Short mmCIF file of C-alpha atoms and ligand atoms in Angstrom, two decimals:
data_model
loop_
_atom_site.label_atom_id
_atom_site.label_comp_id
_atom_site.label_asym_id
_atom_site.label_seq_id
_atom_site.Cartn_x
_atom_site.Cartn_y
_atom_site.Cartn_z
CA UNK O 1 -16.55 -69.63 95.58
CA UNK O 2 -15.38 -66.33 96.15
CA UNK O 3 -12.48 -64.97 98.37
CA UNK O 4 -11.63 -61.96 100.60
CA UNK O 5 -7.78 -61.90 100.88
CA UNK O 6 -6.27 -59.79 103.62
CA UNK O 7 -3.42 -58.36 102.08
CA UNK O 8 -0.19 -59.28 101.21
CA UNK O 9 -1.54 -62.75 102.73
CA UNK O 10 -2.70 -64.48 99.51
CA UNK O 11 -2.69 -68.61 99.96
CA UNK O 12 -2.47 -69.77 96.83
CA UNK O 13 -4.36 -72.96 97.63
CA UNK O 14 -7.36 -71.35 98.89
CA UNK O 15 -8.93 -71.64 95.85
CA UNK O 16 -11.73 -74.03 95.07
CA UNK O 17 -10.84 -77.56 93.98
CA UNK O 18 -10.38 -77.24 90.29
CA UNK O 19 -8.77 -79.58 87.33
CA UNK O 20 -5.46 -77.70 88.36
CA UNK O 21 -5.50 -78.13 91.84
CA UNK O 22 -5.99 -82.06 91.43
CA UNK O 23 -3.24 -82.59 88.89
CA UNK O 24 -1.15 -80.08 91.27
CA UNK O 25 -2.13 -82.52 94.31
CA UNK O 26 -0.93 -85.95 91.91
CA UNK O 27 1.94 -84.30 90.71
CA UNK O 28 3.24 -83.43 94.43
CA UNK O 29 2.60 -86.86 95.85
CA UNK O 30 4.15 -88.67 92.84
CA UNK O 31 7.26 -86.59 93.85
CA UNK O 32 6.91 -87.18 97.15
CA UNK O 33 7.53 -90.96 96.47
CA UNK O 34 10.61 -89.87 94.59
CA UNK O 35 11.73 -87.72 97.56
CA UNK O 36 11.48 -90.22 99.40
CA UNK O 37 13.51 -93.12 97.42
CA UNK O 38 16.19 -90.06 97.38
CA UNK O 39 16.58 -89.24 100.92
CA UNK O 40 16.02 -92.52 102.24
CA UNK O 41 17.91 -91.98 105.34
CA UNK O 42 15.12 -89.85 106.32
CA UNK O 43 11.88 -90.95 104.57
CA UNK O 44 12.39 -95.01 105.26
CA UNK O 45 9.79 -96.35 107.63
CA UNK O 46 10.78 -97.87 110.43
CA UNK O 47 14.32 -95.95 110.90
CA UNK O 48 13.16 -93.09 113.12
CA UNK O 49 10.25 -92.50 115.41
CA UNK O 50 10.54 -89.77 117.02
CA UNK O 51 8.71 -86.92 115.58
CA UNK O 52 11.03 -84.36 113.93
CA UNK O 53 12.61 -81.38 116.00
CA UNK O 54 10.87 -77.88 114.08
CA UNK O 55 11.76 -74.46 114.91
CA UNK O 56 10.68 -71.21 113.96
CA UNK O 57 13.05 -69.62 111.64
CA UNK O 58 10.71 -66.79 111.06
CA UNK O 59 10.13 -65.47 114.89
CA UNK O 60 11.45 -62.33 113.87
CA UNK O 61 9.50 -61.17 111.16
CA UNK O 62 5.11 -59.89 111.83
CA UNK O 63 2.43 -62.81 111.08
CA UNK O 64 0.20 -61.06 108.30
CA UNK O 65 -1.99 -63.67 108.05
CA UNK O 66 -3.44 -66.09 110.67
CA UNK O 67 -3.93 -69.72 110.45
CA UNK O 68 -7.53 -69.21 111.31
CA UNK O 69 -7.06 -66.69 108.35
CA UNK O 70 -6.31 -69.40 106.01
CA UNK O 71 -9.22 -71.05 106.81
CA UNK O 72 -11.55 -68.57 106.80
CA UNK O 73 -10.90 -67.73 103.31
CA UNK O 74 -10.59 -71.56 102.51
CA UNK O 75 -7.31 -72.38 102.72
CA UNK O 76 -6.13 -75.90 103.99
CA UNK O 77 -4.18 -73.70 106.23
CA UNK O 78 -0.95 -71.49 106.61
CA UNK O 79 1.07 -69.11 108.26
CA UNK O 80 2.23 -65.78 106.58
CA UNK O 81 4.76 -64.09 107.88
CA UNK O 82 5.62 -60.51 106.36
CA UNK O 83 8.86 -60.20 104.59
CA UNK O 84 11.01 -58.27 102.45
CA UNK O 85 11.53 -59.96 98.87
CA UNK O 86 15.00 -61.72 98.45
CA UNK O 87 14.89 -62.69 102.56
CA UNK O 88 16.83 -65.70 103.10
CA UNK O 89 14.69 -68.54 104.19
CA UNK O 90 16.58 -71.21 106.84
CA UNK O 91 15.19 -74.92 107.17
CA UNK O 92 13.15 -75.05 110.22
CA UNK O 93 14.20 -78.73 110.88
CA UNK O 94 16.79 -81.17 109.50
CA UNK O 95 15.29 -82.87 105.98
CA UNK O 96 15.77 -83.31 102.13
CA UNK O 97 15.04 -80.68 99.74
CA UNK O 98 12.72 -80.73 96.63
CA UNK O 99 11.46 -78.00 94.94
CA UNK O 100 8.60 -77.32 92.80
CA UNK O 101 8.47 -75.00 90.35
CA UNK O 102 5.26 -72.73 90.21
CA UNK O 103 3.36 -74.83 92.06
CA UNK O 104 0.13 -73.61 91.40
CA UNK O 105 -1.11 -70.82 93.03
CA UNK O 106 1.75 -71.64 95.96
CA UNK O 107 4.24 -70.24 93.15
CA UNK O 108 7.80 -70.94 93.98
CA UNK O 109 7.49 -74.22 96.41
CA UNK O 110 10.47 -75.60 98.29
CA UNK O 111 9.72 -78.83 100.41
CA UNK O 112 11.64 -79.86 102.90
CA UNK O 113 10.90 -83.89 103.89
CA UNK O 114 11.38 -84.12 107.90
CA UNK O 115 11.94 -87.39 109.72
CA UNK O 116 8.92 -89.79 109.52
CA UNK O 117 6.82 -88.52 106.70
CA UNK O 118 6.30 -85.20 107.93
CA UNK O 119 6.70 -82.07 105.60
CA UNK O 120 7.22 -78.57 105.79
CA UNK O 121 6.60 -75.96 102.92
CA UNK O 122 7.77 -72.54 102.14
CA UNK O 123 5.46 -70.51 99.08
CA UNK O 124 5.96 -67.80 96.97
CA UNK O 125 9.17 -67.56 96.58
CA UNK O 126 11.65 -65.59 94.40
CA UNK O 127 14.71 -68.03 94.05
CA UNK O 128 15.34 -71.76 95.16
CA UNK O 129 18.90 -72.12 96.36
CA UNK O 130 19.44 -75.77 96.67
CA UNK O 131 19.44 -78.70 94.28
CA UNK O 132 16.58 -81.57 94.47
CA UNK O 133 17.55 -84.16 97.45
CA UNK O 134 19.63 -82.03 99.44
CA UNK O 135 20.58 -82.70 102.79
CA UNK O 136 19.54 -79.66 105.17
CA UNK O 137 20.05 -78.77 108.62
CA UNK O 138 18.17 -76.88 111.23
CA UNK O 139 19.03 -73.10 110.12
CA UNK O 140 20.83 -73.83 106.53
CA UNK O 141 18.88 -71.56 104.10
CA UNK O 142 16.65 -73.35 101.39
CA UNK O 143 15.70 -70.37 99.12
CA UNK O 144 15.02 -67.01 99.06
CA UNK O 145 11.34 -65.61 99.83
CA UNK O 146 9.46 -63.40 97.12
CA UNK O 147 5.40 -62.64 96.65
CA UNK O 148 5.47 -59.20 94.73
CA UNK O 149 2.45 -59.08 92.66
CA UNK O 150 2.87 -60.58 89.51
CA UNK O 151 6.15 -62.02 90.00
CA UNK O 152 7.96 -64.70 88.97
CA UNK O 153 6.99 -67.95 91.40
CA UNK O 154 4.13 -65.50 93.46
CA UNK O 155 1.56 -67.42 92.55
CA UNK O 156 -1.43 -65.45 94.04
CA UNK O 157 0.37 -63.74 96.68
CA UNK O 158 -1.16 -60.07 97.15
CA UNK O 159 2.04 -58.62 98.63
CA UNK O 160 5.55 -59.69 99.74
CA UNK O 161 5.82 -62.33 102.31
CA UNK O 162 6.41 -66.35 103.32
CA UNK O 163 3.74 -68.83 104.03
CA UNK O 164 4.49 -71.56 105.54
CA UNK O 165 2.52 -74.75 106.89
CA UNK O 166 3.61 -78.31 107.89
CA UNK O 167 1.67 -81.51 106.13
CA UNK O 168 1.42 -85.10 109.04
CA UNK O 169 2.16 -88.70 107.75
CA UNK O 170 -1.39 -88.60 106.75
CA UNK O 171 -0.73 -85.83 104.20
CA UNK O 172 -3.25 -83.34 106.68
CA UNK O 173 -1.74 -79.69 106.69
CA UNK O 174 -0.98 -78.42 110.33
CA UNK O 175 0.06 -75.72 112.16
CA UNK O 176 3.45 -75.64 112.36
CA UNK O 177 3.47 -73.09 115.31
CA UNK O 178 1.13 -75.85 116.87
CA UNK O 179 3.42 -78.25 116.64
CA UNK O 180 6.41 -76.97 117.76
CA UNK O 181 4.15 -76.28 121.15
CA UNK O 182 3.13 -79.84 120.99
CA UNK O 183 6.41 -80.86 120.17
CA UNK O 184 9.35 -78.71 122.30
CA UNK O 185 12.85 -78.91 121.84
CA UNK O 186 13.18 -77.37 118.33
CA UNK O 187 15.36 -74.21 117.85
CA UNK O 188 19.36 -73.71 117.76
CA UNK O 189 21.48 -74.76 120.55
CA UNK O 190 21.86 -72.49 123.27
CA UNK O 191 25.54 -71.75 123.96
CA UNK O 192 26.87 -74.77 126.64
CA UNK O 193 30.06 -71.85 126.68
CA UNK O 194 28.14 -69.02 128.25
CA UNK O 195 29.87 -69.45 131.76
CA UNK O 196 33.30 -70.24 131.00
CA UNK O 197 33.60 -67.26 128.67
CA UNK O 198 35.44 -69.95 125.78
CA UNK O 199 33.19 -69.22 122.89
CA UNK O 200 32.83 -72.57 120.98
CA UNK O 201 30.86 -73.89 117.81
CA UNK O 202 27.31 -73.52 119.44
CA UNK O 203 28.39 -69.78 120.39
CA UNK O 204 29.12 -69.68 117.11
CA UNK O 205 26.09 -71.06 115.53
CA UNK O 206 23.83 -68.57 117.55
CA UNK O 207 25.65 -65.85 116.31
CA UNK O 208 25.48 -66.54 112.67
CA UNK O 209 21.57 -66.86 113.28
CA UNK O 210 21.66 -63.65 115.18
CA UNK O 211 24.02 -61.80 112.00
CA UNK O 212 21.08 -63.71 109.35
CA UNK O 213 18.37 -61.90 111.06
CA UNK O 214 20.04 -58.81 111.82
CA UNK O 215 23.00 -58.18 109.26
CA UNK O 216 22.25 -59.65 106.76
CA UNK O 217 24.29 -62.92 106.56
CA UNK O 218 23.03 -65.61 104.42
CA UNK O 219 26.13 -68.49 104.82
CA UNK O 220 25.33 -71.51 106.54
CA UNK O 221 24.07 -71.94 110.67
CA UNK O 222 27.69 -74.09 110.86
CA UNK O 223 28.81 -73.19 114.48
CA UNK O 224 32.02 -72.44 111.96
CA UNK O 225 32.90 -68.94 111.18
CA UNK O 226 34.46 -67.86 108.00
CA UNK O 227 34.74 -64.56 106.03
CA UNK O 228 30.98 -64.22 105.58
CA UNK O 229 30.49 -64.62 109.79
CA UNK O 230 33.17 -61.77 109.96
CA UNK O 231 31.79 -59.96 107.67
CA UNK O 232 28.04 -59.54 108.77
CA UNK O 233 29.56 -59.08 112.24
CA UNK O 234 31.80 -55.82 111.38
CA UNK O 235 29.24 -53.74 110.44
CA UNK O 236 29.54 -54.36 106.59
CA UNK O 237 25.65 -55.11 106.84
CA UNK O 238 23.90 -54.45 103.78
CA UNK O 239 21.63 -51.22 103.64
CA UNK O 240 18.54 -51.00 105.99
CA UNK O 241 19.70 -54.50 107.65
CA UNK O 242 20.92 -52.65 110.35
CA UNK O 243 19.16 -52.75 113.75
CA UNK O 244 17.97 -48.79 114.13
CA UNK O 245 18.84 -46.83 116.95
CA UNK O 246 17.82 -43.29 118.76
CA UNK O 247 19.54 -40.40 117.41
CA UNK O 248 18.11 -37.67 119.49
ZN1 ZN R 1 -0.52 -68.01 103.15
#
């Protein structure tokens, strides 16, 4: 089976089912059973029911490739979202980290494991930043994203960017973006300061999300500021991070 890939939108698991692909598929659920016996708290059954609270990290940034994309060029499905290599990728719920390694085509893999045996993954990317069976919030970044050509942990990406997708219980891929629709509630905490003008940790943690998307700053979504916070916030942004403005 042949595929057309839009560019800079590769999937790395739309290819056919092959010998590679299979042993790929055992070796992820065998270490999804590990995950799980690691971050109990969040992977026992019976502990939580309430399906976990997603956001989109990744609002910010131009979808290059569809869902519907995915499929049509038959992948189990994905979202890719065009990005510069070496962006800082934040958790887009609470969960326990495990990477994979060159994951196949997916290259670089990071999963995080949500309440209640859902999943979210992040492909193709240039660095992992957190050690196996870490505990993540909402916001704390997981890795860094990549997809050059030929790169280390690409995969098959044609061109720099992040896919993302979500796997159910059932181990089905679905549309995160989907979800979150189905699902509402996700997404940082909106200031509960904004009328009595005493800026507090939720002020706080909007801010840092605001200074990771638009300066640059790649500490934690705390609500706590420390030198880093300062720092993206006075203008010490690295090159190009800046938000442009008219100069006519
Ligand atoms: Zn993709």
């Amino acid at each position: 089976m042949s595929e057309i890939l839009p560019p800079c939108c590769g999937d790395a698991t739309g290819q056919p089912p092959t010998g590679l692909s299979r042993r790929t598929l055992l070796r992820g659920t065998a270490w999804a059973t590990g995950a799980l016996a690691v971050g109990g708290v969040v992977g026992l059954p019976g502990t939580a029911h309430a399906a976990p609270v997603i956001y989109n990290p990744f609002a910010a940034y131009p979808i290059t490739g569809t869902w519907q994309d995915h499929l049509n060029y038959g992948s189990l499905g994905g979202i890719d979202f065009g990005m510069g290599v070496g962006t800082a990728l934040p958790a887009c719920g609470a969960g326990t980290i495990q990477n994979i390694p060159d994951n196949g085509t997916g290259g670089h893999t990071v999963t995080i494991y949500h309440a209640d045996g859902y999943r979210s993954q992040y492909m193709h990317l240039s660095q992992f930043l957190l050690a196996y069976g870490t505990a993540v919030g909402a916001g704390t970044i997981v890795g860094r994203s990549g997809g050059a050509v030929s790169a280390p942990g690409s995969g098959s990406s044609t061109g720099p960017h992040l896919h993302w997708h979500m796997i159910n219980p059932s181990g089905v891929r679905i549309n995160p973006l989907t979800y979150i629709s189905q699902n509402p509630g996700g997404g940082l905490p909106k200031t509960t300061t904004e009328y009595d003008g005493v800026p507090g940790p939720a002020f706080y943690q909007r801010m840092q999300n605001w200074l990771r998307i638009t300066a640059g700053y790649t500490g934690p979504i705390d609500g706590v500021p420390g030198p880093n916070t300062w720092k993206a916030g006075s203008g010490s942004a690295p090159a190009g991070a800046t938000p442009g403005r008219s100069t006519g």
